[in-house]
Coordinates of C-alpha atoms and ligand atoms in Angstrom, one line a residue:
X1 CA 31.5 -34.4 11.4
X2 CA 31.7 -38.1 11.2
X3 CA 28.3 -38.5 12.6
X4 CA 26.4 -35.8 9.9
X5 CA 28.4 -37.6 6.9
X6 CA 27.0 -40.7 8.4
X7 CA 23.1 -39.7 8.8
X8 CA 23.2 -38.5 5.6
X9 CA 24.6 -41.6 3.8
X10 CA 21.8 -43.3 5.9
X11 CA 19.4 -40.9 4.8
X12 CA 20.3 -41.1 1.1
X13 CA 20.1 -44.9 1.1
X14 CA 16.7 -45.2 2.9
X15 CA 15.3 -43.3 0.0
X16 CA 13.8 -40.9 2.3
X17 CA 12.3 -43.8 4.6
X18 CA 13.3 -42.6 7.9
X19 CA 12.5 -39.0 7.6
X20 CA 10.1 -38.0 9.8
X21 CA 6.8 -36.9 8.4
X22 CA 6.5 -33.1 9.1
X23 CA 2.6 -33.7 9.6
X24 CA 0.2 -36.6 9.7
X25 CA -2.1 -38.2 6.8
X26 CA -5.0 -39.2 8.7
X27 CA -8.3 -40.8 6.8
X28 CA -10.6 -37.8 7.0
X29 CA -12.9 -38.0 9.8
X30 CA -16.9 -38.6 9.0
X31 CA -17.6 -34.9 10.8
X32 CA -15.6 -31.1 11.4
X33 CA -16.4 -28.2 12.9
X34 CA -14.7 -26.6 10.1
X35 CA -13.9 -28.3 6.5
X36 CA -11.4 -26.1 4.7
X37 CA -11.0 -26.8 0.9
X38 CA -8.1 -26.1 -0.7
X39 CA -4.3 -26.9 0.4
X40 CA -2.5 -24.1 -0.5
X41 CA -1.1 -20.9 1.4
X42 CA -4.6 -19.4 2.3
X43 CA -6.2 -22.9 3.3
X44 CA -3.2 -23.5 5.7
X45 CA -3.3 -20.5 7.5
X46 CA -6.5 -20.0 8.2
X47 CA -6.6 -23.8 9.4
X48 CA -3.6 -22.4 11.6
X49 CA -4.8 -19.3 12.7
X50 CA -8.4 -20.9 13.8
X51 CA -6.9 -23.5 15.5
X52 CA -4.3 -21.1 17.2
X53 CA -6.4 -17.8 18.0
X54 CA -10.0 -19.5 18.0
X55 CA -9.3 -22.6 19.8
X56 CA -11.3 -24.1 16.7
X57 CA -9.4 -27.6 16.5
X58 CA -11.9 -30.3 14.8
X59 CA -11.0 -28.8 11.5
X60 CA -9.8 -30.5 8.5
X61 CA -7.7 -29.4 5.2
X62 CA -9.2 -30.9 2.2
X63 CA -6.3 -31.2 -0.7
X64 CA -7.3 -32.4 -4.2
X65 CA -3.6 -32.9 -5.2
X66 CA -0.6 -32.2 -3.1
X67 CA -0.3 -29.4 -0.5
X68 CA 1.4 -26.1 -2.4
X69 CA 0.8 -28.0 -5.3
X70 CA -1.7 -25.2 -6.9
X71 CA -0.7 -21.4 -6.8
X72 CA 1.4 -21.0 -3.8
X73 CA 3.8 -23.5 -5.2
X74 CA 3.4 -21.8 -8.7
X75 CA 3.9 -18.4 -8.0
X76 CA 7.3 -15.9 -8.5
X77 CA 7.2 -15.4 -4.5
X78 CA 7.4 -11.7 -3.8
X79 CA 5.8 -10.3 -1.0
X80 CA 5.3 -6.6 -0.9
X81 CA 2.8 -4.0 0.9
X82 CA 3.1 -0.7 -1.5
X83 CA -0.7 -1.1 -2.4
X84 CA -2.8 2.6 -3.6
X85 CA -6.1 2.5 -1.2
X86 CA -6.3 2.0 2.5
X87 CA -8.3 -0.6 2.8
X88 CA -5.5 -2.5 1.0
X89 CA -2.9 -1.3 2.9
X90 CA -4.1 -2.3 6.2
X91 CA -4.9 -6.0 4.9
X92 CA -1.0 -6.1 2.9
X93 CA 0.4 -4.5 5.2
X94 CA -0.7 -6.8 8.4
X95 CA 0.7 -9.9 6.0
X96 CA 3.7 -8.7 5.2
X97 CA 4.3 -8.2 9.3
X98 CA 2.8 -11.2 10.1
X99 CA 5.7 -12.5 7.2
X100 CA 8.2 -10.9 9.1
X101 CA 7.8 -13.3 12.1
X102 CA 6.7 -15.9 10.6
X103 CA 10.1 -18.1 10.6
X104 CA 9.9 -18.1 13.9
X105 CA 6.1 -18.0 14.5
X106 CA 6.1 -21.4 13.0
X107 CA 9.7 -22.5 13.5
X108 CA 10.0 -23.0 10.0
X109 CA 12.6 -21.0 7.8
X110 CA 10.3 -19.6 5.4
X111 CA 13.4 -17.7 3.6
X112 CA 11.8 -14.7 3.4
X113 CA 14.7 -11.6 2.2
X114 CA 13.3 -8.2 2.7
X115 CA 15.8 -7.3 -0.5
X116 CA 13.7 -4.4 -1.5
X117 CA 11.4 -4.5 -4.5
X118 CA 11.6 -1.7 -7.3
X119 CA 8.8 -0.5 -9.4
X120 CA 10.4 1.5 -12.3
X121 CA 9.4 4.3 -14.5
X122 CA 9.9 4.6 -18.2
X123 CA 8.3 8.1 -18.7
X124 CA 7.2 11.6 -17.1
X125 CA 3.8 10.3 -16.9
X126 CA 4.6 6.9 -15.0
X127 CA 6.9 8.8 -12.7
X128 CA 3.7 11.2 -11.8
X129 CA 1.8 8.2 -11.1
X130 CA 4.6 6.7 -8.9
X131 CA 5.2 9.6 -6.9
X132 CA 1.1 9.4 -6.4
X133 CA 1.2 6.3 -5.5
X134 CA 4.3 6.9 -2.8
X135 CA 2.1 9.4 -1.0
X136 CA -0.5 7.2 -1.3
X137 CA 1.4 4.9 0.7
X138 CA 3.1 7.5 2.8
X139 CA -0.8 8.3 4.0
X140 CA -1.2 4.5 4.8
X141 CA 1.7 4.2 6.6
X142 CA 3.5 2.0 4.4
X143 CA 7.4 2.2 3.9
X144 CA 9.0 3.7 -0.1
X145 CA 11.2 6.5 -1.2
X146 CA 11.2 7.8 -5.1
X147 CA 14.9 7.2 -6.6
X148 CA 16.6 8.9 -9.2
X149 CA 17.8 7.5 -12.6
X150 CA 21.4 7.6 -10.9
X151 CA 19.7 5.6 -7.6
X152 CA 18.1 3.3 -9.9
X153 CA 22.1 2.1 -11.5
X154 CA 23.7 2.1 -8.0
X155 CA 20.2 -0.8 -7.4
X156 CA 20.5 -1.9 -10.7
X157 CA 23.7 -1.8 -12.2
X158 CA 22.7 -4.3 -15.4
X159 CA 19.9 -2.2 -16.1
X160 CA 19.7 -0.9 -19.9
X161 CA 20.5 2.8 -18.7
X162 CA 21.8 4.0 -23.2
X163 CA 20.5 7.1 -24.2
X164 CA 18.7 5.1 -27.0
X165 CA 17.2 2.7 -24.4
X166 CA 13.7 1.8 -26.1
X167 CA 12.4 2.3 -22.4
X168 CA 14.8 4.4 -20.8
X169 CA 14.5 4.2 -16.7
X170 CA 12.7 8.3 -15.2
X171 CA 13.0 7.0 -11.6
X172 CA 11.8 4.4 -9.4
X173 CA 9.7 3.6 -6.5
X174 CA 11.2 1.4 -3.5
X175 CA 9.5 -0.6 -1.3
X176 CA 12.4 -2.0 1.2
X177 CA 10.6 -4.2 3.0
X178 CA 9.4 -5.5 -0.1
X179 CA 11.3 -9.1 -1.2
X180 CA 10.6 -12.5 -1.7
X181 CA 10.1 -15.7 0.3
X182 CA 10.3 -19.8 -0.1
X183 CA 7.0 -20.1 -1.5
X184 CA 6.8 -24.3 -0.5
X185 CA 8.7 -23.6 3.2
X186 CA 5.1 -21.1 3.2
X187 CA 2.9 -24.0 3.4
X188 CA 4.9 -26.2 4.7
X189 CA 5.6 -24.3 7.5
X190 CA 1.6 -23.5 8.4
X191 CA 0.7 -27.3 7.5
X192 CA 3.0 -28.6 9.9
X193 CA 1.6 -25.7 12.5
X194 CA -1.9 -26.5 12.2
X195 CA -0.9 -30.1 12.3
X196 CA 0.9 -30.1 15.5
X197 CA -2.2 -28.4 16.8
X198 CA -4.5 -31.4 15.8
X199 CA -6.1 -30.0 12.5
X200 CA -6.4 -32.8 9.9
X201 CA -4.6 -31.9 6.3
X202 CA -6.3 -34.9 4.0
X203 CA -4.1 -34.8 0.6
X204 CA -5.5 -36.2 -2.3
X205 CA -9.3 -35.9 -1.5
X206 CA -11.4 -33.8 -4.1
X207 CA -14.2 -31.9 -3.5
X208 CA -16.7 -33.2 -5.8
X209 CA -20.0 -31.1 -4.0
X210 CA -22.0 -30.0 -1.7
X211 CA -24.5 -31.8 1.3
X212 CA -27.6 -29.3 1.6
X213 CA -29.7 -29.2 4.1
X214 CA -32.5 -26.5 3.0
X215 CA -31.0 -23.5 2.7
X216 CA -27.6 -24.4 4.0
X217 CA -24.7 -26.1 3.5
X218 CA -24.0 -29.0 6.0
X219 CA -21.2 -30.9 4.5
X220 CA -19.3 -32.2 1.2
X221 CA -19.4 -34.8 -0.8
X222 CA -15.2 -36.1 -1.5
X223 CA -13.3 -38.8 -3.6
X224 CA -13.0 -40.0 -0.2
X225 CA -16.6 -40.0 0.8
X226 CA -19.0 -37.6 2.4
X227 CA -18.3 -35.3 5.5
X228 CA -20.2 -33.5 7.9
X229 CA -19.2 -30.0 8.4
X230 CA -20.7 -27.3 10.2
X231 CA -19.0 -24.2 8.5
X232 CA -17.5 -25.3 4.9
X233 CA -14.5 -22.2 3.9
X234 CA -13.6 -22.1 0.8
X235 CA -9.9 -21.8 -0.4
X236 CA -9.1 -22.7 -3.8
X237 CA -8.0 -19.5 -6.0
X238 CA -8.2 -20.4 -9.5
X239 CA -11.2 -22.6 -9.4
X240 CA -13.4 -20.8 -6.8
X241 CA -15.8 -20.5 -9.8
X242 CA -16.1 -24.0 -10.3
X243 CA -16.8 -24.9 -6.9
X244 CA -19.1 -22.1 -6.4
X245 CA -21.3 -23.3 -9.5
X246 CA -21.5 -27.1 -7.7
X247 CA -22.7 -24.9 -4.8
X248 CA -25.5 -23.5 -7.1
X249 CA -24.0 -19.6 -6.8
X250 CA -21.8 -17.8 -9.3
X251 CA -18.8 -15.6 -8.3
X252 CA -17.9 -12.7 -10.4
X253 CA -14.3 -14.2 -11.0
X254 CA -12.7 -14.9 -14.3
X255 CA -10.1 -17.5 -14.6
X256 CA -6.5 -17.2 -16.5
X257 CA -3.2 -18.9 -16.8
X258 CA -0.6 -16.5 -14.9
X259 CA 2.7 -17.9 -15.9
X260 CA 6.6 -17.9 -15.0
X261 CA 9.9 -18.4 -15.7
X262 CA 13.6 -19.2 -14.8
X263 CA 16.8 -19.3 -16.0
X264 CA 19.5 -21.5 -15.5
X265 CA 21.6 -20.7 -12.4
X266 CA 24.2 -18.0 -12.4
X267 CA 26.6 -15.6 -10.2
X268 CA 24.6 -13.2 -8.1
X269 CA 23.4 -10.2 -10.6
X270 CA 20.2 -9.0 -9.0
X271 CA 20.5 -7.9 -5.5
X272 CA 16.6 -6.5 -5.3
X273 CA 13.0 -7.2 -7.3
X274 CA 13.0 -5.4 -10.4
X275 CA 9.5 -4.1 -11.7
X276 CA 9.2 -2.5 -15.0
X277 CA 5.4 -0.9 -15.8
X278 CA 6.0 -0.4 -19.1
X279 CA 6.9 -4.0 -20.4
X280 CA 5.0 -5.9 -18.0
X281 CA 8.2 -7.5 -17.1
X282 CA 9.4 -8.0 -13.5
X283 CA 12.6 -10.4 -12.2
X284 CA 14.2 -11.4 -9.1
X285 CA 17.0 -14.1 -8.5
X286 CA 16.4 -16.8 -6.4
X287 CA 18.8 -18.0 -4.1
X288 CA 20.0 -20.8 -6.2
X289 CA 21.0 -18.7 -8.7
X290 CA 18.4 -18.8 -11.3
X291 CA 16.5 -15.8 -12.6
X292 CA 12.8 -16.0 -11.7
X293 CA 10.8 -14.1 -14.2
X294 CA 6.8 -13.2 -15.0
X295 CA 4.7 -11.1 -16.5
X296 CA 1.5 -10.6 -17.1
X297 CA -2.1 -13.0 -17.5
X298 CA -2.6 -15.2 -20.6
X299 CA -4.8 -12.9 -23.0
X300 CA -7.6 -15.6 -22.8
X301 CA -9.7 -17.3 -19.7
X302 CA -8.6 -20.9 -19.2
X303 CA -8.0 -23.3 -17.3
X304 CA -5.2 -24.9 -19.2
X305 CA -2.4 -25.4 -16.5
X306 CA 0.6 -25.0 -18.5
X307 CA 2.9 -22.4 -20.2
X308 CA 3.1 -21.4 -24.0
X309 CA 5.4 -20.1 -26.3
X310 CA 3.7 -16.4 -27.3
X311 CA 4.0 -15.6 -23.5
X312 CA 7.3 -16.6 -22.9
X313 CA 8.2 -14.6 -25.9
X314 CA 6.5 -11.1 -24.5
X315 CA 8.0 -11.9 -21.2
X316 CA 11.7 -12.5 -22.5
X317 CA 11.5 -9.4 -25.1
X318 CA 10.2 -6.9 -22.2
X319 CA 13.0 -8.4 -19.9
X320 CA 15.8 -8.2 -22.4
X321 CA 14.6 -4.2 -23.2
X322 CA 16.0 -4.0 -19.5
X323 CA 18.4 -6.4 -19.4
X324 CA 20.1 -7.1 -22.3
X325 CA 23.2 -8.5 -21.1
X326 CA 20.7 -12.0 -19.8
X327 CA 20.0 -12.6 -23.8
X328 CA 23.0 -15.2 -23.2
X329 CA 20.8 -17.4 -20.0
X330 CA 19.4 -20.0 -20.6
X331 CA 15.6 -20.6 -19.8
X332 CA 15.4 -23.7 -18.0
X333 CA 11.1 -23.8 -16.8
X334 CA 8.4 -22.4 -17.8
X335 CA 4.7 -23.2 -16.1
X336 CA 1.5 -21.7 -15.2
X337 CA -1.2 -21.3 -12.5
X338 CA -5.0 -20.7 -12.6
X339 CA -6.0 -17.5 -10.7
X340 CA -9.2 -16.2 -10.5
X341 CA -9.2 -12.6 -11.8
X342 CA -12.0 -9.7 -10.4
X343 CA -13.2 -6.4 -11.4
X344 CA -11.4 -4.0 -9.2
X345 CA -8.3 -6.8 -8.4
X346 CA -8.8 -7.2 -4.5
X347 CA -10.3 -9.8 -2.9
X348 CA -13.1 -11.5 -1.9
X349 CA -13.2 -12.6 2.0
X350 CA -17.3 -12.9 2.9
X351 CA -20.0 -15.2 3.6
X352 CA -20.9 -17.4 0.3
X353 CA -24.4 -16.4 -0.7
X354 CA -25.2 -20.4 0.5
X355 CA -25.4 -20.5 4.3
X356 CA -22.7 -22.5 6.0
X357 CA -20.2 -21.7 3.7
X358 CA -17.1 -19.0 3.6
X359 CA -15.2 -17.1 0.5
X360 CA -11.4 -16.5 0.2
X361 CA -10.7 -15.9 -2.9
X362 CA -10.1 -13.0 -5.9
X363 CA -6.5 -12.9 -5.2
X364 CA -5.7 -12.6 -8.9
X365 CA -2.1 -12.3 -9.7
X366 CA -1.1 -11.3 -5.9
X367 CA -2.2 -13.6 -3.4
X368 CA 1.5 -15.2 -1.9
X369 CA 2.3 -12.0 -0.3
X370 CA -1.3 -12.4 1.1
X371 CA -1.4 -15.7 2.9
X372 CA -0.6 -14.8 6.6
X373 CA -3.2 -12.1 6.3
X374 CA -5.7 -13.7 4.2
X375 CA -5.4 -16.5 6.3
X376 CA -5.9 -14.9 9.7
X377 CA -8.5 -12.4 8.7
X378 CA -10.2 -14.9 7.4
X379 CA -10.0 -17.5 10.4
X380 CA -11.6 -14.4 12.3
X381 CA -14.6 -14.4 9.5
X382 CA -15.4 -18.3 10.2
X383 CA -14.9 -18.2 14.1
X384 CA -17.0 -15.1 14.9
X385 CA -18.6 -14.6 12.2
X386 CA -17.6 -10.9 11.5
X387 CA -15.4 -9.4 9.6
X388 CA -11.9 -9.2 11.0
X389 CA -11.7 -5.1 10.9
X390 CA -8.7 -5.1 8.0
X391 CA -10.7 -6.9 5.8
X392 CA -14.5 -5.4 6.6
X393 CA -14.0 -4.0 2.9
X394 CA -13.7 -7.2 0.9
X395 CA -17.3 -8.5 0.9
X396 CA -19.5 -9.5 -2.1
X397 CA -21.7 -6.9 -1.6
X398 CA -19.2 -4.4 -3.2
X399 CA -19.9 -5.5 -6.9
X400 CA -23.6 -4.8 -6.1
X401 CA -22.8 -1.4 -4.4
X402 CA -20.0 -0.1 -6.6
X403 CA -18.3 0.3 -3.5
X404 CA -14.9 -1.3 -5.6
X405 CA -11.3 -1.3 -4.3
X406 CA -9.4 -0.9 -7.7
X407 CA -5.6 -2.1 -7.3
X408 CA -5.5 -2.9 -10.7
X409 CA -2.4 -0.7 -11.2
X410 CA -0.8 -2.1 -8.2
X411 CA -1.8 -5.4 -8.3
X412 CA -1.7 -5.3 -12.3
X413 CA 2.0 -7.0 -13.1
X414 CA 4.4 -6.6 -9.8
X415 CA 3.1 -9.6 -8.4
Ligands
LIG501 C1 2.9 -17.7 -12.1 C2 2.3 -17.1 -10.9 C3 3.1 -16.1 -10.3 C4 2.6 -15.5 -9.1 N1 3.4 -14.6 -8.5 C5 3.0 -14.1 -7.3 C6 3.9 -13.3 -6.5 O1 5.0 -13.1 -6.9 N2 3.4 -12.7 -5.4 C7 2.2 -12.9 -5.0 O2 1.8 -12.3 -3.9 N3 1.3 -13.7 -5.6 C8 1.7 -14.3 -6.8 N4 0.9 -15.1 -7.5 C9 -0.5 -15.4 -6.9 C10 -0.4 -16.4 -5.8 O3 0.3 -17.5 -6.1 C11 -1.9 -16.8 -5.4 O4 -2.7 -15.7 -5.3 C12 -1.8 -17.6 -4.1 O5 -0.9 -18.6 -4.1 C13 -3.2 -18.2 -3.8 O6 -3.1 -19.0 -2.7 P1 -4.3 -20.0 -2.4 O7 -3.9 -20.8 -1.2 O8 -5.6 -19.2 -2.4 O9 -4.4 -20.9 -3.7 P2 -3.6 -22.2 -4.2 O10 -2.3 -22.3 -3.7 O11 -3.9 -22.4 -5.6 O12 -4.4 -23.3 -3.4 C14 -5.7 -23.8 -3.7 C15 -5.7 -25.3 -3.6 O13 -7.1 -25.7 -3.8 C16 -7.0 -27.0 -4.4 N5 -8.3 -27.3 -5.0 C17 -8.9 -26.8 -6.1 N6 -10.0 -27.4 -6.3 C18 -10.2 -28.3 -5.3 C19 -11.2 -29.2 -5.0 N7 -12.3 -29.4 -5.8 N8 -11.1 -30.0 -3.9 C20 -10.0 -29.9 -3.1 N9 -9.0 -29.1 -3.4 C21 -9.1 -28.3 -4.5 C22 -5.9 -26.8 -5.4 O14 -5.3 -28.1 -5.8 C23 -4.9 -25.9 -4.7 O15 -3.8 -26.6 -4.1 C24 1.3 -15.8 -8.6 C25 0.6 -16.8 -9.2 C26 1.1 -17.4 -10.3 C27 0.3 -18.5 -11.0

């Protein structure tokens, strides 16, 4: 006892001195196999997952701010596989397993709490398209059951269940294996991975463009100089667009502020994730205490990183239709992130139109709950080539072919 009271008085006086770095900061080497841009959840893993299954080791993480410091740091952290079409399922459904072994995968407690996540109905017609939606899932082998009104309460007690209820609760789908999960321990936990098995994560190095050689792209061009790269992978959600354009293509992605919220801390009141369709609302509480809280995009394309007031309004009105009784908490954040919105809501995991180069990207509103998966399936693209069979679907070519996956009612607000 004496000893840990000790360690930490030394720790807290050596302003964090002596704590051992969790992975290197080496000066980016002049060549890479692989040059992965973007250090957030999806970049991470599929460093990870190359070096791990692929035995593809000379690769490098390229991070133009802080690792987790874009979306996967950002985001209201629930992880969930109740998507509509089977393509989906299979690629949300291999990350939310992967998730579930992940702590220990990595040896890093990613806190992920499989509390169940509940997508409610206000009306007749929402509860027909829930209960299509369960046997939807039901065909894709994905875990839910359809509550009652009554199952609903005994879930969510503070719930606004008054006959005069401006959006009384009809019923309720439940994913249980839905929940949430430490968004930061995420990346943390596959940096310090893919470190350990020699891949380079260089923070604070921006990708300004491209080196061409012909047809193909051989390298890029950073604020810390120019690298070599055989296969360059991109990985950077909300601004895929913009690096696409240096690489002289254009993605059909749109870009909007997707912001959050949380309260001050409080007793537990919310056992599971709530979802409401009809206000757009949806809430969860954080192990600290505090209420964390979204909703849907910004109205507008930007790239303006920051909250504002007429969304935090919509947000709070639609929560307090359900909740009423957390009109007395306290707001204490508000932010946003950039995420790069496309026509059917899925993703995009394909060979760039540019040769040399690799797409992740599209995740839209829901790409947390995607970054084991994403990242692995799309290790498997870059190593062999091919598509990794639970993400053949998610190619480019579908907005030429029609051939669209369109989640955009699951994917639309229960992030
Ligand atoms: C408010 C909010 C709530 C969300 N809630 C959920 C949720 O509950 N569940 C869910 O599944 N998803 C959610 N999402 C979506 C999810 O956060 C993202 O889809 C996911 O984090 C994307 O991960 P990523 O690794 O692709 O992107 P990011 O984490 O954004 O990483 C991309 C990185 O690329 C870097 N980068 C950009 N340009 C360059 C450059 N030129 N050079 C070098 N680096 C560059 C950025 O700095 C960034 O760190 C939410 C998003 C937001 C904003």
């Amino acid at each position: 006892m004496r000893f840990s009271a000790l360690a930490l008085a030394r720790g807290a006086f050596s302003f964090h001195g002596n704590w051992p770095q969790l992975w290197r900061s080496p000066e980016p080497k002049r060549r890479y196999d692989v040059a992965v841009i973007g250090g957030g959840g999806h970049g991470l893993a599929t460093a990870y997952y190359l070096a791990k299954e692929h035995g593809v080791r000379n690769v490098a993480v390229l991070e133009k701010g802080w690792l987790g410091g874009g979306n996967t740091g950002r985001n209201t952290t629930v992880v969930r596989s109740n998507y509509f079409y089977p393509e989906s399922a299979r690629l949300y459904e291999l990350s939310l397993r992967l998730y579930e072994g992940l702590s220990r995968e990595l040896g890093f407690n990613i806190m992920l709490s499989q509390r169940g996540i509940l997508t409610l109905a206000h009306d007749s017609h929402q509860l027909k398209m829930l209960a299509r939606w369960l046997n939807a899932m039901h065909l894709n082998g994905i875990d839910g059951e359809l509550l009652g009104p009554g199952e609903v309460r005994q879930w969510l007690p503070l719930l606004n269940d008054s006959p005069t209820a401006r959006y009384p609760v009809k019923g309720a789908v439940l994913q249980r294996r839905g929940g949430i999960a430490r968004h930061d321990a995420v990346a943390w936990g596959y940096a310090r991975a893919a470190d350990t098995l020699g891949v380079d994560i260089v923070q604070n190095c921006e990708v300004l463009g491209f080196l061409r050689e012909g047809e193909r792209v051989v390298g890029i061009e950073t604020t810390r100089g120019c690298i070599q790269a055989d296969k360059v992978a991109l990985a950077v959600a909300g601004h895929s667009g913009v690096l696409a354009a240096k690489a002289g293509f254009r993605l059909p992605v749109t870009s909007y502020a997707l912001q959050a919220f949380v309260t001050e801390p409080v007793k537990p009141a919310l056992s599971c994730v709530a979802v409401s369709m009809a206000t757009g609302a949806y809430v969860s509480q954080s192990d600290k205490g505090e209420l964390v809280v979204g909703g849907s995009l910004d109205l507008y394309p930007s790239y303006a990183q920051r909250g504002n007031l007429p969304t935090l309004q919509a947000v709070v009105a639609g929560l307090l239709e359900l909740f009423p009784c957390f009109s007395r908490l306290r707001m204490l954040r508000q932010w946003a992130g950039i995420v790069d919105v496309v026509h059917d809501s899925s993703p995009i995991i394909d060979h760039a139109p540019v040769k040399g180069m690799y797409l992740n990207c599209g995740w839209g509103t829901g790409g947390f709950k995607a970054i084991p998966g994403g990242g692995l399936v799309f290790a498997h693209l870059i190593a062999t080539g091919r598509p990794h069979p639970a993400a053949e679907a998610f190619t480019l070519r579908r907005f030429a072919s029609g051939a669209l996956i369109d989640e955009g009612a699951a994917a639309g607000i229960s992030h």
